[in-house]
Amino acid sequence: MVKNIISRIYLFIILLFLYAPIVILMIFSFNDSKSRAKWNGFTLKWYESLFSDPDIKKALYYTIIIAILSSIISTIIGTLAAIGIHNMQKWKKIFIMNVTYLPILNPDIVTGISLMILFIFVNLKLGFTTMLLAHITFNIPYVILSVMPKLKQLNKHLYEAALDLGATPLYAFYKVILPEIMPGVITGALLAFTLSLDDFVISFFNTGSGVTNLSITIYSMARRGVEPTINALSTLMFIVVLILLFIVNKRTSKDTN
Amino acid sequence: MKKRWISYPYLLWMIIFIIVPLILVLCFSIFISTDNGLQFSLNNYKRFMEPLYLKVLWRSVVLAGISTIICLILGYPVAMILASKQMSKKSFLLFLCILPMWMNFLLRTYAWMTLLEKNGFINKILSFFGIGPFQLLYNNAAVILGMVYNFIPFMILPIYSVMKKIDPSVIEAAEDLGANQITVFKKIIFPLSLPGVFSGISMVFMPAVTTFVIPRLLGGGQFMLIGNLIERQFLLSGDWNFGSAVSIVMMIIILISMAIISKYDKEHEGGQLW
Amino acid sequence: MAENIIELVNISKTYDSTEVLKNINLYIRKNEFLTLLGPSGCGKTTTLRIIAGFEHPTSGSVLFEGKNVNSLPPYKRKVNTVFQKYALFSHMNVEENIAFGLKIKKLDKKTIKEKVRNVLKLVNLEGYEKRSIDSLSGGQQQRIAIARALVNEPDVLLLDEPLGALDLKLRQDMQVELKRMQKQLGITFIYVTHDQEEALTMSDTIVVMKDGMIQQIGTPEDIYNEPKNAFVADFIGESNIISGIMKKDCLVEFNNAIFKCVDKGFGINQPVDVVIRPEDIEITDKDSGIISGIVESVTFKGVHYEMIIKTDSFSWIVHSTTMHPPKSLVGIKIAPYNIHIMKKVVE
């Protein structure tokens, strides 16, 4: 009993440590003063200035467009890749999976600068396209890793059963294989979307010509010092992430049941 | 299903955007352009061996190491509490512990900037008691704090998922054989949780040692870790060759340590982050 | 004699230089229940998969009603398969699973509903249409898998160890039911199993396989009573297998004694394998048997006692309804027609 209470207190302290900064940030996003210490009354002016800031609006636009495009493209390429890789001979599979792990294991900064070198090397102007390509590149491995376990769980006779019942290979893929691995595909897509929304380091090195995302904007604002509009932005982003995670969580808990 | 060709778009992508870029980095690190065209040279690696840069590497490793140890000390009990069966609402509490991980990394770091600032929240509270203000930002402690805050979920999660898999009857068997709670922890729970500890250590240490955002924002501009060194070579000094050499060294160190850790960590692959 | 529905002619199959099927020749008659029986790795599942069209023979041909179907993909063959772990589509409910093949054939909705209902009745799962696959027990999933295959009215139903995952009692019930369905529907069943009891219970014809080769084809009675070699004898039921020497026609020496038998045509002094079923050995007083030995152990098996009787050169397994206590000296007698003489298998 005592042990239980100590456990709860300890957990509470850790959660306080984790959430206090975020909560304070969120509270001060409604503070009618530039200071982070004094409460001058409730205001929404930081939200107003956030929504009227053209830089932030542009960054938000690019962040979302790139997150949507990169998650869709990486989900398609990654799902097909996972199926193909799943059916490869062992040593080929091991080799390809090891290379696939590279962008996950490698420090983001190395992935970032290596792609930047590539783009500059082939004379591709840094900007929207390069950022999109970079995002797809780091998203695909996560999609593959989300789909792979579903393929491993898949009864290997399922596809044969469909053929046996008269389905053509294409029909069997759409009606049987795809629906069976769908939870993994959707998890992968949501994961890719979230990672893309959140990415800073890789985007930082692979963008230019005025194309930025929210992370980069926050970085450049934060470098200049503390700025209450960032608080407002944090609050909004936290809520969005919360909603996204809620959906992902619902899904994963549903298929573990 | 023997349609291997459907993975070919990815294989092409993998070659162009994963393999080729890394080869380019390698090339930049070992070739320098002279008047007679490209020449093989290890000078960039030699330069990294200079005390100035070795100190940067050393500082990065030490700060990341301290952060990792703090994460382990703080995070292990959390994982253990969450994995214990008495806890109600376990999955919700776990969710709370890893939720901050999904909040924008920069915002989390920025949050500490506003707290630690000269006229920030903490100094204001201290001044209420008549102490301070202190310069809390721009020092080692602030960087370590930022690392611990950002990366502690990466420690909790893998340890938790390994502990959760420990068969309760193993613990009961130990108790049945006369082990008290301390012995059960020392001889059963801790050894069985080691795979999670190893992957937790790697998942905290790797990003901590390579980050350049935390030292830049919480350590101030003059504060240099290896990540900042690389960033600077590419974005400020334009010395790609040296920057590539540093990247290669860092990559090799990390991949080797990953390989060593994964030897201890066969069954568990980095924890489920989603 | 009914006509052959499937013929396998000189089928061989090689995977990465290991030969899993060696020159298989097999004729399957219409409406028979044929079982491919053998230990794991004997090639029985590969044979089935070649018939289904999932594997292609390295050489040889598969004939359906006399026509070569080697290059016909599985979805064009008039056979359906019940898979080992059922391979049910977990994202569909029972009805959708069963209707899968019918929808591909583009039957109208009413007919599909009707057929699904009828086949569910056949497998004793009426009213299960809307249930999800995950909510069914192993035995019920098994029935759905059978229903899903049968609803397409295949000429031949292939079953790949379909009862392997069920517990003993359920397995015995399903054996009876499968046999009933086969009789009722009058279609050919090709059944793969490693369980000899299952094979004996259900089959019209048993094909015993080992190392990619057919060892014996025959009715359950033939296979049990007249095993062609020591492997078959050992695989089908318990057997005492002992080396012997043929003295002349109808006279064989083993266990240091001469026995009368009914086999002819072996050479004089030819080494042979002698196979005797444990229940065919008669225990007598220590003096009235042909050979004698000491009872080493006795185990009660329900219907009978199993005794190990040690003679000077062999340990015999004997089944008998009367118990002889351990350490007692007994005699052994074997009737001539219960002694099966086989050519020695050259390993």
CSV table of N, CA, C and O in Angstrom, one decimal, chain A residues 155 157-169 171-172 175-176 179-180, chain C residues 49 54 74-75 79-81 83 85 87-92 100-101 104 148 152:
chain,number,residue,atom,x,y,z
A,155,ASN,N,-1.4,-15.2,-42.7
A,155,ASN,CA,-1.3,-16.6,-43.0
A,155,ASN,C,-0.8,-16.7,-44.5
A,155,ASN,O,-1.4,-16.2,-45.4
A,157,HIS,N,-1.0,-18.9,-46.6
A,157,HIS,CA,-1.9,-19.5,-47.5
A,157,HIS,C,-3.1,-18.7,-47.9
A,157,HIS,O,-3.9,-19.1,-48.7
A,158,LEU,N,-3.2,-17.5,-47.3
A,158,LEU,CA,-4.4,-16.6,-47.6
A,158,LEU,C,-4.5,-16.3,-49.1
A,158,LEU,O,-5.6,-16.4,-49.7
A,159,TYR,N,-3.4,-15.9,-49.6
A,159,TYR,CA,-3.3,-15.5,-51.0
A,159,TYR,C,-3.7,-16.8,-51.9
A,159,TYR,O,-4.5,-16.7,-52.8
A,160,GLU,N,-3.1,-17.9,-51.5
A,160,GLU,CA,-3.4,-19.1,-52.3
A,160,GLU,C,-4.9,-19.5,-52.1
A,160,GLU,O,-5.5,-19.9,-53.1
A,161,ALA,N,-5.4,-19.3,-50.9
A,161,ALA,CA,-6.8,-19.6,-50.7
A,161,ALA,C,-7.7,-18.8,-51.7
A,161,ALA,O,-8.6,-19.3,-52.3
A,162,ALA,N,-7.3,-17.5,-51.9
A,162,ALA,CA,-8.1,-16.7,-52.8
A,162,ALA,C,-8.0,-17.2,-54.2
A,162,ALA,O,-9.0,-17.3,-54.9
A,163,LEU,N,-6.8,-17.5,-54.6
A,163,LEU,CA,-6.6,-18.0,-56.0
A,163,LEU,C,-7.4,-19.3,-56.1
A,163,LEU,O,-8.0,-19.6,-57.1
A,164,ASP,N,-7.3,-20.2,-55.1
A,164,ASP,CA,-8.0,-21.4,-55.1
A,164,ASP,C,-9.5,-21.3,-55.3
A,164,ASP,O,-10.2,-22.1,-55.9
A,165,LEU,N,-10.0,-20.2,-54.8
A,165,LEU,CA,-11.5,-19.9,-54.9
A,165,LEU,C,-11.8,-19.2,-56.2
A,165,LEU,O,-12.9,-18.7,-56.4
A,166,GLY,N,-10.8,-19.0,-57.0
A,166,GLY,CA,-11.1,-18.5,-58.3
A,166,GLY,C,-10.6,-17.0,-58.6
A,166,GLY,O,-10.9,-16.5,-59.6
A,167,ALA,N,-10.0,-16.4,-57.6
A,167,ALA,CA,-9.6,-15.0,-57.7
A,167,ALA,C,-8.3,-14.9,-58.6
A,167,ALA,O,-7.4,-15.8,-58.5
A,168,THR,N,-8.3,-13.9,-59.5
A,168,THR,CA,-7.0,-13.7,-60.2
A,168,THR,C,-6.0,-13.0,-59.2
A,168,THR,O,-6.4,-12.5,-58.2
A,169,PRO,N,-4.7,-13.1,-59.5
A,169,PRO,CA,-3.8,-12.5,-58.6
A,169,PRO,C,-4.1,-11.0,-58.2
A,169,PRO,O,-4.0,-10.7,-57.1
A,171,TYR,N,-7.0,-9.5,-58.2
A,171,TYR,CA,-8.2,-9.5,-57.4
A,171,TYR,C,-7.9,-9.9,-56.0
A,171,TYR,O,-8.3,-9.4,-55.0
A,172,ALA,N,-7.1,-11.0,-55.9
A,172,ALA,CA,-6.7,-11.5,-54.6
A,172,ALA,C,-5.9,-10.4,-53.8
A,172,ALA,O,-6.1,-10.3,-52.6
A,175,LYS,N,-8.6,-7.7,-52.7
A,175,LYS,CA,-9.7,-8.1,-51.9
A,175,LYS,C,-9.2,-8.8,-50.6
A,175,LYS,O,-9.9,-8.9,-49.6
A,176,VAL,N,-8.0,-9.4,-50.7
A,176,VAL,CA,-7.6,-10.2,-49.5
A,176,VAL,C,-6.3,-9.6,-48.9
A,176,VAL,O,-6.3,-9.3,-47.7
A,179,PRO,N,-6.7,-5.6,-47.7
A,179,PRO,CA,-7.5,-5.5,-46.4
A,179,PRO,C,-6.9,-6.1,-45.2
A,179,PRO,O,-7.0,-5.5,-44.1
A,180,GLU,N,-6.2,-7.2,-45.4
A,180,GLU,CA,-5.6,-7.9,-44.2
A,180,GLU,C,-4.4,-7.0,-43.6
A,180,GLU,O,-4.2,-7.0,-42.4
C,49,ARG,N,-0.2,-29.7,-53.3
C,49,ARG,CA,-0.1,-28.3,-53.9
C,49,ARG,C,0.1,-28.3,-55.4
C,49,ARG,O,-0.2,-27.4,-56.1
C,54,PHE,N,-0.6,-24.7,-56.9
C,54,PHE,CA,0.3,-23.7,-56.3
C,54,PHE,C,1.8,-23.9,-56.6
C,54,PHE,O,2.6,-23.1,-56.4
C,74,PRO,N,-4.1,-21.8,-60.5
C,74,PRO,CA,-5.0,-22.3,-59.5
C,74,PRO,C,-6.4,-21.8,-59.7
C,74,PRO,O,-7.4,-22.6,-59.4
C,75,TYR,N,-6.6,-20.5,-60.0
C,75,TYR,CA,-7.9,-20.0,-60.1
C,75,TYR,C,-8.7,-20.5,-61.3
C,75,TYR,O,-9.9,-20.1,-61.4
C,79,VAL,N,-10.7,-27.4,-58.7
C,79,VAL,CA,-10.4,-28.0,-57.4
C,79,VAL,C,-10.5,-26.9,-56.3
C,79,VAL,O,-10.2,-25.8,-56.6
C,80,ASN,N,-10.8,-27.3,-55.1
C,80,ASN,CA,-10.7,-26.3,-54.0
C,80,ASN,C,-10.0,-26.9,-52.9
C,80,ASN,O,-10.0,-28.1,-52.7
C,81,THR,N,-9.4,-26.1,-52.1
C,81,THR,CA,-8.5,-26.5,-51.0
C,81,THR,C,-9.0,-26.1,-49.6
C,81,THR,O,-9.5,-25.0,-49.5
C,83,PHE,N,-7.2,-25.4,-46.2
C,83,PHE,CA,-5.8,-25.2,-45.8
C,83,PHE,C,-5.6,-25.7,-44.4
C,83,PHE,O,-6.5,-25.6,-43.5
C,85,LYS,N,-4.1,-24.2,-41.8
C,85,LYS,CA,-4.5,-23.3,-40.7
C,85,LYS,C,-5.7,-22.5,-41.2
C,85,LYS,O,-5.9,-21.3,-40.9
C,87,ALA,N,-6.7,-20.5,-43.3
C,87,ALA,CA,-6.6,-19.4,-44.2
C,87,ALA,C,-7.9,-18.7,-44.5
C,87,ALA,O,-8.2,-18.4,-45.6
C,88,LEU,N,-8.6,-18.4,-43.4
C,88,LEU,CA,-9.9,-17.6,-43.6
C,88,LEU,C,-9.5,-16.2,-43.6
C,88,LEU,O,-8.5,-15.7,-43.1
C,89,PHE,N,-10.3,-15.4,-44.3
C,89,PHE,CA,-10.1,-14.0,-44.5
C,89,PHE,C,-10.7,-13.3,-43.2
C,89,PHE,O,-11.9,-13.1,-43.1
C,90,SER,N,-9.8,-12.8,-42.3
C,90,SER,CA,-10.3,-12.3,-41.1
C,90,SER,C,-11.0,-11.0,-41.2
C,90,SER,O,-11.6,-10.5,-40.2
C,91,HIS,N,-10.8,-10.3,-42.3
C,91,HIS,CA,-11.5,-9.0,-42.4
C,91,HIS,C,-12.9,-9.2,-43.0
C,91,HIS,O,-13.6,-8.2,-43.2
C,92,MET,N,-13.3,-10.4,-43.3
C,92,MET,CA,-14.7,-10.6,-43.8
C,92,MET,C,-15.4,-11.5,-42.7
C,92,MET,O,-14.8,-12.2,-42.0
C,100,PHE,N,-17.0,-15.7,-51.2
C,100,PHE,CA,-15.9,-15.1,-52.0
C,100,PHE,C,-15.8,-15.7,-53.4
C,100,PHE,O,-15.8,-15.0,-54.4
C,101,GLY,N,-15.8,-17.1,-53.5
C,101,GLY,CA,-15.7,-17.7,-54.7
C,101,GLY,C,-16.9,-17.5,-55.6
C,101,GLY,O,-16.8,-17.4,-56.8
C,104,ILE,N,-17.0,-14.1,-57.3
C,104,ILE,CA,-16.1,-14.1,-58.5
C,104,ILE,C,-16.7,-14.7,-59.7
C,104,ILE,O,-16.6,-14.2,-60.8
C,148,ARG,N,-16.4,-23.0,-47.2
C,148,ARG,CA,-15.9,-22.0,-48.2
C,148,ARG,C,-15.4,-22.8,-49.5
C,148,ARG,O,-15.6,-22.3,-50.6
C,152,ASN,N,-18.3,-24.0,-53.7
C,152,ASN,CA,-18.0,-23.8,-55.1
C,152,ASN,C,-18.2,-25.1,-56.0
C,152,ASN,O,-17.9,-25.1,-57.1
